[in-house]
Short mmCIF file of C-alpha atoms in Angstrom, two decimals:
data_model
loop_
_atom_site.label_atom_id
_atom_site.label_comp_id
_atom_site.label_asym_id
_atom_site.label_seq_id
_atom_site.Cartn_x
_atom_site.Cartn_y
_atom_site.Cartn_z
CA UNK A 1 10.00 13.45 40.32
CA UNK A 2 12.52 15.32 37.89
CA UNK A 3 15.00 13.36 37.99
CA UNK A 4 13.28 9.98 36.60
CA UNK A 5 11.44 12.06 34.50
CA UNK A 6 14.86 13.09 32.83
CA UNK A 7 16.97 9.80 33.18
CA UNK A 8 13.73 8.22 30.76
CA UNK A 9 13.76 11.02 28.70
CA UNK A 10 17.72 10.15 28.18
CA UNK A 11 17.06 6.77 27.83
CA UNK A 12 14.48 7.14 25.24
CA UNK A 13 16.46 9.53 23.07
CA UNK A 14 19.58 7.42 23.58
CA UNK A 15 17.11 4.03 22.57
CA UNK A 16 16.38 6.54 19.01
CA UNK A 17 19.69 7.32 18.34
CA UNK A 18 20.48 3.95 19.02
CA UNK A 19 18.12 2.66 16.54
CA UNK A 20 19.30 4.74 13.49
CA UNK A 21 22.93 4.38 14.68
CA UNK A 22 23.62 1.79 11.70
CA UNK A 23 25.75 2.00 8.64
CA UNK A 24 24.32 4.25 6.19
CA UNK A 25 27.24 3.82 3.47
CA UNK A 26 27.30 0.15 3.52
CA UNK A 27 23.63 0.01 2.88
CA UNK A 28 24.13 2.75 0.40
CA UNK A 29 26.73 1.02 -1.65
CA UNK A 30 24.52 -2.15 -1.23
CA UNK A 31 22.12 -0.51 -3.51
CA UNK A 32 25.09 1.50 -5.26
CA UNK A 33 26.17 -1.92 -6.36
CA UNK A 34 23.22 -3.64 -7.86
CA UNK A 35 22.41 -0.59 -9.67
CA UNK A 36 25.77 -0.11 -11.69
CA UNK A 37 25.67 -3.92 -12.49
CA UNK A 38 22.04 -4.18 -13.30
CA UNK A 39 21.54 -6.60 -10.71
CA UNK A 40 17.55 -4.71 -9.57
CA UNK A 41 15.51 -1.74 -9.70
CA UNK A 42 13.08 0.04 -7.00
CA UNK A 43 12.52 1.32 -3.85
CA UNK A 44 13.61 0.94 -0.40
CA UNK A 45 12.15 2.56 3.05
CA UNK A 46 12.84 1.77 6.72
CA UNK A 47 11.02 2.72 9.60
CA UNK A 48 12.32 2.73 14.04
CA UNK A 49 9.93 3.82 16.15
CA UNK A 50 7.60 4.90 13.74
CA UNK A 51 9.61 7.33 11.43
CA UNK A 52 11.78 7.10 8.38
CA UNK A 53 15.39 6.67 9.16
CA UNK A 54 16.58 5.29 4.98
CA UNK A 55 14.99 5.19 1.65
CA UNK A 56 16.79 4.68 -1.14
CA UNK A 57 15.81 4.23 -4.80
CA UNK A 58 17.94 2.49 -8.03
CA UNK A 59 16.95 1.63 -12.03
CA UNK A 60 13.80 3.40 -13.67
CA UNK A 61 10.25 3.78 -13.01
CA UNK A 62 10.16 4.30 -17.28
CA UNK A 63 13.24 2.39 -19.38
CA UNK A 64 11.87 3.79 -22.60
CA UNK A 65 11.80 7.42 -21.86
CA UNK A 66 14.80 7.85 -19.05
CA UNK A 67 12.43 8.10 -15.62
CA UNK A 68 13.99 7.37 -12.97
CA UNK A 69 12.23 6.05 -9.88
CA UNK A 70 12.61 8.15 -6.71
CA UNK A 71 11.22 7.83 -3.03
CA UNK A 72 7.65 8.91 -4.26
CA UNK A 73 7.73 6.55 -7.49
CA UNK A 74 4.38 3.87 -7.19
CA UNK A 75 5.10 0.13 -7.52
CA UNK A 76 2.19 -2.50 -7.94
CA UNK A 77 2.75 -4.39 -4.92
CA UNK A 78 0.76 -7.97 -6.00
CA UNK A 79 -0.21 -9.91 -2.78
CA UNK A 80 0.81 -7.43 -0.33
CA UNK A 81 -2.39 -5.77 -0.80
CA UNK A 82 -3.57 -9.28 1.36
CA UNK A 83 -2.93 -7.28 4.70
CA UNK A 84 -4.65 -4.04 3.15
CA UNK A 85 -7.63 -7.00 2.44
CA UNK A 86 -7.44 -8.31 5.84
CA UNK A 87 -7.50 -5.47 7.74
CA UNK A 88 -10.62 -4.38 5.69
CA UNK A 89 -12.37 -7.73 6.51
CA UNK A 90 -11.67 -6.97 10.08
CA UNK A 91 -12.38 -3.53 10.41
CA UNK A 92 -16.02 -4.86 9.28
CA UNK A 93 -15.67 -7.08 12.00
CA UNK A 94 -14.89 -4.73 14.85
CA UNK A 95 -18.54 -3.18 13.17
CA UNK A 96 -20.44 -6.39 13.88
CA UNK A 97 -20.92 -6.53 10.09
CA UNK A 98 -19.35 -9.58 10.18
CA UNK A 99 -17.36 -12.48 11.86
CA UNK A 100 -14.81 -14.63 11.44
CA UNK A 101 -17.26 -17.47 11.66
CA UNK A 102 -19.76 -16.32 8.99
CA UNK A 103 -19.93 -18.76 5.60
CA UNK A 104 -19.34 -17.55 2.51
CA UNK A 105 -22.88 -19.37 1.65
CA UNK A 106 -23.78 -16.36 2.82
CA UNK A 107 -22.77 -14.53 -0.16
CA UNK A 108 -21.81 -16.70 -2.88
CA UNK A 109 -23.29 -20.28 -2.23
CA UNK A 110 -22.95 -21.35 -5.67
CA UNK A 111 -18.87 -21.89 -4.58
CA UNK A 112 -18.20 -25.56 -3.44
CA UNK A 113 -18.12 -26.32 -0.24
CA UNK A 114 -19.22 -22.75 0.55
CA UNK A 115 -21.41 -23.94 3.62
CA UNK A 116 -18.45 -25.15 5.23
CA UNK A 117 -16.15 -22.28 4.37
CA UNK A 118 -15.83 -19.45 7.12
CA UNK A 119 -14.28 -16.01 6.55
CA UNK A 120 -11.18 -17.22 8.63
CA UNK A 121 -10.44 -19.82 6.30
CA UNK A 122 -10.78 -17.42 3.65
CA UNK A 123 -8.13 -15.31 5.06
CA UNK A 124 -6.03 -17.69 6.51
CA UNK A 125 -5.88 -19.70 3.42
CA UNK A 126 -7.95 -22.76 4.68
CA UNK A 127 -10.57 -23.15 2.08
CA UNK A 128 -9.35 -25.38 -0.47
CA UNK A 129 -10.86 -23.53 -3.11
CA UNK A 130 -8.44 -23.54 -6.40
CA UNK A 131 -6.33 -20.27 -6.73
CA UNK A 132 -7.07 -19.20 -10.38
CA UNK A 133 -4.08 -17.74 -11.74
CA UNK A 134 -2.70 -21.14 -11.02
CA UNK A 135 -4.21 -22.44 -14.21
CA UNK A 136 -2.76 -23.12 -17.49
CA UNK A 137 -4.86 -20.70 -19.27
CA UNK A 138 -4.68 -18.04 -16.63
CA UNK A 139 -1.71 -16.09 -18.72
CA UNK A 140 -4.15 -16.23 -21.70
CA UNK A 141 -6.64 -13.56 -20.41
CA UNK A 142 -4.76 -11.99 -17.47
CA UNK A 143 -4.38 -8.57 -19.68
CA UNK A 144 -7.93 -9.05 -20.68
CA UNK A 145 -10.80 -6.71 -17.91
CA UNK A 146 -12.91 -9.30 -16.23
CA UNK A 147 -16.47 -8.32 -14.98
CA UNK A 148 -16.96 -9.23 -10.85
CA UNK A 149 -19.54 -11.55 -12.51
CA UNK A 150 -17.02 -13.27 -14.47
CA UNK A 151 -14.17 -13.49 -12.02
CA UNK A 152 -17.03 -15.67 -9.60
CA UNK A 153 -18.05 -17.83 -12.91
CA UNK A 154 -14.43 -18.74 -12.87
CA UNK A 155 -13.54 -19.46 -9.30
CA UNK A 156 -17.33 -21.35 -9.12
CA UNK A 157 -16.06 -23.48 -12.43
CA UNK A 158 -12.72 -24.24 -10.41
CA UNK A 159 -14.19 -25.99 -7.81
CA UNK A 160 -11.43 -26.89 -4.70
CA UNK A 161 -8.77 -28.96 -4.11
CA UNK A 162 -9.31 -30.03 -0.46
CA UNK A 163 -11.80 -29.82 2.08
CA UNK A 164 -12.09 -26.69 4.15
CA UNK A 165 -9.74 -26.42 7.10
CA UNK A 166 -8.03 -29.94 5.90
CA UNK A 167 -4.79 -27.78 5.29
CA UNK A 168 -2.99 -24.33 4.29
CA UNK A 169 -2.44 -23.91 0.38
CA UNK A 170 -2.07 -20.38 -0.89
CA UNK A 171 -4.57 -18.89 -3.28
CA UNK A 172 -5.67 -15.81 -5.01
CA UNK A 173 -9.32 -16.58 -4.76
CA UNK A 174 -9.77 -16.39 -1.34
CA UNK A 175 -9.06 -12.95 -1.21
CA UNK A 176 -10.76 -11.81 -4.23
CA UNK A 177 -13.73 -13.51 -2.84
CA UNK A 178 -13.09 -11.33 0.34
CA UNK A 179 -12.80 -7.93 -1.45
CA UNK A 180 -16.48 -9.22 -3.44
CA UNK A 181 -18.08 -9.52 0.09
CA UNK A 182 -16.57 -6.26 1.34
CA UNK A 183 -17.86 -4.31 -1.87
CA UNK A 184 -21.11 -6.54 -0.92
CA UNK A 185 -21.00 -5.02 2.81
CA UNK A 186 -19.99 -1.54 1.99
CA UNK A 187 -22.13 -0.87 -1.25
CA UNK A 188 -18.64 0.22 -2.28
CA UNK A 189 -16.27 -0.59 -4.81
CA UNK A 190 -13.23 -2.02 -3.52
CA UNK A 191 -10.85 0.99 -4.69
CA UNK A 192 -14.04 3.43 -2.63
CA UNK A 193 -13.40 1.09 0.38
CA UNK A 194 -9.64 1.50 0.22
CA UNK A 195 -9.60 4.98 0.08
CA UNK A 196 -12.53 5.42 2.60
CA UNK A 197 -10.85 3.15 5.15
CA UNK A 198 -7.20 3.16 4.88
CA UNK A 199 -5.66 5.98 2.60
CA UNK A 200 -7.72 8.88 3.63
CA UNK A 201 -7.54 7.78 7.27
CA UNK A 202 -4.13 7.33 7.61
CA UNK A 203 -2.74 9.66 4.67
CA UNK A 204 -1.45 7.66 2.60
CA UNK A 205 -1.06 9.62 -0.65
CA UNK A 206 0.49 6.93 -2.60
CA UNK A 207 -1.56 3.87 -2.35
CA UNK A 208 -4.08 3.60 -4.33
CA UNK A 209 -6.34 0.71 -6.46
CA UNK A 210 -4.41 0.18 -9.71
CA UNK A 211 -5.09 1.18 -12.88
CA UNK A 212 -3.47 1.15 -16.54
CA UNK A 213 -0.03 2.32 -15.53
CA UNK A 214 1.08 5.77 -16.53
CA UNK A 215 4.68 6.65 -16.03
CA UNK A 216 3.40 10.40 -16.40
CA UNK A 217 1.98 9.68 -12.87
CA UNK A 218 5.33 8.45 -11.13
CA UNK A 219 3.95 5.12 -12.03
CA UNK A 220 6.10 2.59 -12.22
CA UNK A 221 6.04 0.16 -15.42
CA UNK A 222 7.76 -3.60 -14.87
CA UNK A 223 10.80 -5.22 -16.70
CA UNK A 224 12.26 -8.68 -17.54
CA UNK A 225 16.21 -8.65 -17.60
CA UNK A 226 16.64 -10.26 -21.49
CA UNK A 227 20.89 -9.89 -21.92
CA UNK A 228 21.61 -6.65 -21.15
CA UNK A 229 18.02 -4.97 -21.67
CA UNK A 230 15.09 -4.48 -19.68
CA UNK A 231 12.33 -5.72 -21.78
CA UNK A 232 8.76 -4.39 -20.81
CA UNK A 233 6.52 -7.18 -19.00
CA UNK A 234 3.04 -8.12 -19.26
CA UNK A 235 0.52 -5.79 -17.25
CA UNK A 236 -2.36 -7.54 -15.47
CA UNK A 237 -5.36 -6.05 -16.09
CA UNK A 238 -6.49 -4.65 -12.25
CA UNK A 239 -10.10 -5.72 -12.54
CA UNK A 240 -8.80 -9.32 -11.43
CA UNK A 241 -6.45 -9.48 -8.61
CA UNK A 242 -8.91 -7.39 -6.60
CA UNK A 243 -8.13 -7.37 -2.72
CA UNK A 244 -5.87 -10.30 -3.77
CA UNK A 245 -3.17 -8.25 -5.53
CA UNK A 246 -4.25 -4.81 -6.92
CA UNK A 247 -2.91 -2.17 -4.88
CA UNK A 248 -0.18 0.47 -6.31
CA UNK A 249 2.07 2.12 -3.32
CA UNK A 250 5.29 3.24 -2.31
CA UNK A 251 7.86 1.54 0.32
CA UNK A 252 7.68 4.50 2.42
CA UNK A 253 3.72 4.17 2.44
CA UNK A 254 3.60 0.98 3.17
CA UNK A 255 5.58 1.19 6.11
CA UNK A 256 3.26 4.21 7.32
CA UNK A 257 0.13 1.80 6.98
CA UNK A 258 2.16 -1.59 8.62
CA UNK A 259 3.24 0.90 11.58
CA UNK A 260 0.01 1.83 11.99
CA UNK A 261 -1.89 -1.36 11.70
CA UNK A 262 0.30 -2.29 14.65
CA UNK A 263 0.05 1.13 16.54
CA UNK A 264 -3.51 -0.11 16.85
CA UNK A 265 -5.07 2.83 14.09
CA UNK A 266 -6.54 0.16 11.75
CA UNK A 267 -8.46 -2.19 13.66
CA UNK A 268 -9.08 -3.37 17.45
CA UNK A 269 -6.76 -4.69 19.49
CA UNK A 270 -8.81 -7.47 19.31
CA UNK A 271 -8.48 -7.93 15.59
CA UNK A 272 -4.90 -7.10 15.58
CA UNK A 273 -4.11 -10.11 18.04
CA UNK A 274 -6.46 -12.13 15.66
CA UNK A 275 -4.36 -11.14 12.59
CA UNK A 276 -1.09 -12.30 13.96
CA UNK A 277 -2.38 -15.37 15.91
CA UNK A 278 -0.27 -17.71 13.10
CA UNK A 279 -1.40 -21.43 12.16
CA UNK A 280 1.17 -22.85 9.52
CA UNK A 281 3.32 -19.67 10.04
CA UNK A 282 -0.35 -17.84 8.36
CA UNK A 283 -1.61 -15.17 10.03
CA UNK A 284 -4.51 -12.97 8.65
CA UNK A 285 -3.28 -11.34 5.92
CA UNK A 286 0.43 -11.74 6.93
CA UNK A 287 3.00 -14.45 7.89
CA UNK A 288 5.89 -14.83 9.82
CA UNK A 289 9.15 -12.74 8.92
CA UNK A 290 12.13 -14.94 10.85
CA UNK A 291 15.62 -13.07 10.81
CA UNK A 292 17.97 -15.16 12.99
CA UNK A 293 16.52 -14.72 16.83
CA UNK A 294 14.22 -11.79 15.90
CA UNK A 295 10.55 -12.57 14.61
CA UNK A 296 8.96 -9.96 11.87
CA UNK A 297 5.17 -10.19 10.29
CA UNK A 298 4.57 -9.11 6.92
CA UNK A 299 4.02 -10.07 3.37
CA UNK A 300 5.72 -10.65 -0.13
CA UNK A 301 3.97 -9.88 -3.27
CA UNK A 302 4.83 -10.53 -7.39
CA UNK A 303 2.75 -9.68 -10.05
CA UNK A 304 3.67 -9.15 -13.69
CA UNK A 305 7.24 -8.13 -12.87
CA UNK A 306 6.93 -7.12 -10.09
CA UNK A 307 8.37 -8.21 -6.43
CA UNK A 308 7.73 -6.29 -3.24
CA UNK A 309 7.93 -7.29 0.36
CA UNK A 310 6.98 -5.78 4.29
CA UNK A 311 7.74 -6.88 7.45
CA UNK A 312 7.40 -5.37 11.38
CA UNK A 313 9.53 -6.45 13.94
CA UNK A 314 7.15 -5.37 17.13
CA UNK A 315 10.19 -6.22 19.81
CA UNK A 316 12.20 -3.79 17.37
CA UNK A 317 9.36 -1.38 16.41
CA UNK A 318 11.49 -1.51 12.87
CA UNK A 319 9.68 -2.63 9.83
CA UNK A 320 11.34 -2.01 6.28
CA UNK A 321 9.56 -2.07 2.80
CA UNK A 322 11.41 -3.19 -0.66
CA UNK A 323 9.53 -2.96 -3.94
CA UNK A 324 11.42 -3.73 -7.21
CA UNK A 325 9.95 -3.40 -10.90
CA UNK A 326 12.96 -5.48 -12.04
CA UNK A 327 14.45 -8.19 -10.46
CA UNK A 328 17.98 -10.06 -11.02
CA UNK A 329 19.45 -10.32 -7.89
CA UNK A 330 16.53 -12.12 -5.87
CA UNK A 331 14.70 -9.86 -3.64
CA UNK A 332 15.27 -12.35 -0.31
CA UNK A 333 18.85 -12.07 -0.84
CA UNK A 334 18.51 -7.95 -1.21
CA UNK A 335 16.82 -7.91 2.02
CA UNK A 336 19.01 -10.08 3.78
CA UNK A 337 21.44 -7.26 2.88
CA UNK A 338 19.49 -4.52 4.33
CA UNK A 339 18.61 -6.69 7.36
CA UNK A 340 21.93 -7.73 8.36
CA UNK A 341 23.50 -4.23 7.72
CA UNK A 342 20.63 -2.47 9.74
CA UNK A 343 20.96 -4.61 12.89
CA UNK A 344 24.97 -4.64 12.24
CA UNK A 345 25.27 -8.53 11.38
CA UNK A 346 28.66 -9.54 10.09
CA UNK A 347 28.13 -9.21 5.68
CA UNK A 348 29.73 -9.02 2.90
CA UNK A 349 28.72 -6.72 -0.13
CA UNK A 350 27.96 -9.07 -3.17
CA UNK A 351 30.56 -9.39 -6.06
CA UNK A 352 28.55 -9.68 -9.27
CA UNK A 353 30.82 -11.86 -11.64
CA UNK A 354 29.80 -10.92 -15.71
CA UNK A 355 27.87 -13.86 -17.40
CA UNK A 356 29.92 -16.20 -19.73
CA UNK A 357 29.67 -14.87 -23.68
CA UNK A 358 28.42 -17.74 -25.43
CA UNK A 359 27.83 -17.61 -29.23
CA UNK A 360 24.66 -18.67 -31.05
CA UNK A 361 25.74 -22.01 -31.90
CA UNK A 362 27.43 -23.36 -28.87
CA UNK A 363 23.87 -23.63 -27.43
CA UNK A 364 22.75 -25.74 -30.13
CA UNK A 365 23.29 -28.82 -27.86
CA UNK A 366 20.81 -27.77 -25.06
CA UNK A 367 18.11 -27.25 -27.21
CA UNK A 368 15.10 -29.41 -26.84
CA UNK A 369 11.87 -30.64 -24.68
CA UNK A 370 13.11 -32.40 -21.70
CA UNK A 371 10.60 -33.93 -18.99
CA UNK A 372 11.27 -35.86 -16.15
CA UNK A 373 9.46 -38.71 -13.52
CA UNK A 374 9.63 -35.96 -10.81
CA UNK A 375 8.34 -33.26 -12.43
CA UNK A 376 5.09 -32.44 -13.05
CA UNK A 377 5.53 -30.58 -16.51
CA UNK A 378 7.91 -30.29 -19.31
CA UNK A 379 10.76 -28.01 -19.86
CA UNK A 380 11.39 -26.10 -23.31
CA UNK A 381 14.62 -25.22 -23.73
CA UNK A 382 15.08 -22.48 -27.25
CA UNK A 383 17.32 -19.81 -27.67
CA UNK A 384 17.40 -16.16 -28.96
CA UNK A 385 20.41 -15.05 -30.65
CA UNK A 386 23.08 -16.06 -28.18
CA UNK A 387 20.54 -16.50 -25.34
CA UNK A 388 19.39 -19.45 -23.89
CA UNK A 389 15.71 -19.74 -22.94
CA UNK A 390 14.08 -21.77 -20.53
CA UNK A 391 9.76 -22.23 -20.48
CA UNK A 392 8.32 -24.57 -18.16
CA UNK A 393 4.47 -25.65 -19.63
CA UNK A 394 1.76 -22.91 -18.66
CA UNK A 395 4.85 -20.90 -17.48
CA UNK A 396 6.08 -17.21 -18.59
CA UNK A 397 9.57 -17.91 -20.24
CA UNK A 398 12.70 -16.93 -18.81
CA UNK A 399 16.82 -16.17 -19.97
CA UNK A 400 19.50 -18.28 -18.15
CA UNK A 401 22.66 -17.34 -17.49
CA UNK A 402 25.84 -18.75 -18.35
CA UNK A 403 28.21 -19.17 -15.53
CA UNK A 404 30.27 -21.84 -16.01
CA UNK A 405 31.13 -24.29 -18.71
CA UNK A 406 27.59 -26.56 -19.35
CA UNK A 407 26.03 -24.54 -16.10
CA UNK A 408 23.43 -22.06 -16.22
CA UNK A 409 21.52 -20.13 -13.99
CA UNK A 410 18.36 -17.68 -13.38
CA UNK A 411 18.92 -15.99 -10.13
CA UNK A 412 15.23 -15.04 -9.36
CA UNK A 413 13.78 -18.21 -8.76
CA UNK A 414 16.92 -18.95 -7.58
CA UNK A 415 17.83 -22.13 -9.58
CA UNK A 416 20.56 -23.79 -11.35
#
């Protein structure tokens, strides 16, 4: 009996050591890199076999005043706060408070279609109902506090865009709708269910309900990248993205609550199946994460400026967390970095050429309104001192960048 006890004993420490065995400077001068060329700022965690094996953290948490974000420094992490939602919604499940088959007529049959709407389409993303902050005058009052009352008024005055279960289309108010019924379950505020549920349970010091961010608090503010500053962005006000998009954590954190969602500490294993049973690649709360042959779950999120992302790779037990407060290089490419350096793909660090220097007038000739058959909206093109500016209608603005003679680019959204 010793002897197999001792050969899986060396096999599972060898497995470990296996795991973290991956190139620790590379990654390092991955992030070394964007940081001395302003190409990003944040946080970075990874996670084998349930423990923290790199974190790493670039830029500021505060421009203005010289903070610098570290490993403990809290992001906004927009719609990752979905899984946080989901798991919630299930967890009331696994209580017989609910199923996956109830209507939301149930609690809010004023909403269209609400007779025919179950939870699941709710959290798959089946119910047709228009996401708010798609609209036009969304930017308008994002900034402004919105009453629960008010943020149903709204969704109720959108009506939806396709019959329930007809098809997947992403939106917002299908999981602010789910926080309302979990407050409506629970007698709780959302932020009291959070903490009563998920932090306190599973320690999670740094996640937390948003509020007004405080840089005081290792709170991270978010940026724009305007020519070589980091202009301050617009702050959503955190009454309105609800269980949609209002959670504040760290990378770390976030892989403490993903590992133990899938350690089965959250929910059933019933209701852990049921979250990553996928139709249309959509789980509950979470998608698919491909990476060549290996298959993550996880989520993205954006808000203000904001970008974060999670994913778990259960054949791997590896899950890593990346949450930026300014973003240049796009965050997909960033974790394709990570990624392929972790699991020791072939990659080559990015060379970040400088932007062309263009003066103030030789952008004279792209001004103008431009519009086009194919797309749905017009195009503003302005300028600010030797910046070119591009707005697409209902839109925030963004800079483009110069990069070759007539070309221009905004790396973000990835488009040229």
């Amino acid at each position: 009996m010793k002897k197999p006890n001792l050969l899986v004993l060396f096999l599972f420490i060898s497995i470990g050591l296996f795991a973290q065995n991956f190139d620790r400077a590379k990654l390092d001068s991955l992030f070394a890199r964007i940081d001395s060329n302003q190409k990003g700022m944040g946080s970075v965690s990874i996670f084998s076999e349930g423990k923290e094996v790199y974190k790493n953290s670039i830029g500021f948490a505060d421009v203005a005043v010289g903070i610098k974000a570290n490993s403990n420094t809290k992001y906004r992490i927009g719609s990752i706060t979905k899984t946080f939602t989901a798991a919630i919604i299930m967890q009331l499940i696994d209580e017989k408070k609910l199923n996956l088959e109830s209507r939301l007529s149930e609690f809010y049959p004023e909403i269209q279609n609400a007779e025919e709407i179950t939870i699941e389409y709710l959290l798959r993303h089946r119910s047709g109902i228009y996401n708010f902050t798609n609209a036009p005058e969304y930017l308008s009052w994002m900034v402004k506090p919105k009453t629960r009352e008010e943020l149903v008024q709204i969704i109720t005055d959108d009506g939806s865009v396709f019959s329930p279960n007809e098809k997947m289309e992403y939106s917002n108010s299908n999981f602010v709708l789910l926080s309302l019924i979990a407050e409506k379950i629970d007698e709780k505020d959302f932020a009291e269910i959070l903490r009563d549920r998920i932090t306190i349970p599973l320690k999670l010091a740094n996640t937390y309900y948003g509020g007004k961010i405080n840089s005081a608090q290792n709170e991270a503010y978010s940026y724009t990248k305007f020519g070589k500053m980091w202009e301050l962005a617009t702050e959503t006000d955190m009454s309105i993205p609800m269980g949609a998009g209002a959670i504040a954590s760290t990378p770390t954190d976030l892989n403490l609550f993903y590992n133990a969602l899938f350690d089965g500490k959250v929910v059933t294993p019933e209701s852990l199946m049921a979250m990553q049973y996928t139709v249309d690649n959509f789980g509950l709360g979470m998608f698919k994460i491909p990476f060549y042959e290996k298959q993550g779950l996880g989520h993205n999120g954006g808000i203000d400026g904001f970008q974060s992302n999670v994913g778990y790779f259960p054949a791997d037990k590896f899950s890593v967390a990346y949450t930026t407060n300014g973003v240049v290089m796009p965050m997909n490419d960033i974790l394709i970095g990570v990624l392929s350096i972790y699991f020791g793909r072939e990659y080559e660090l990015p060379e970040f050429k400088p932007a062309l220097e263009l003066k103030s007038e030789d952008l004279d000739q792209y001004l103008g309104v431009y519009s086009s058959a194919s797309l749905p909206m017009k195009i503003t093109i302005t300028k600010q001192s030797n910046i070119l500016v591009c707005q697409a209608t209902g839109q925030p603005s963004f800079q483009l960048e110069a990069y070759e003679e007539h070309k221009f680019k905004f790396d973000q959204a990835m488009l040229k």
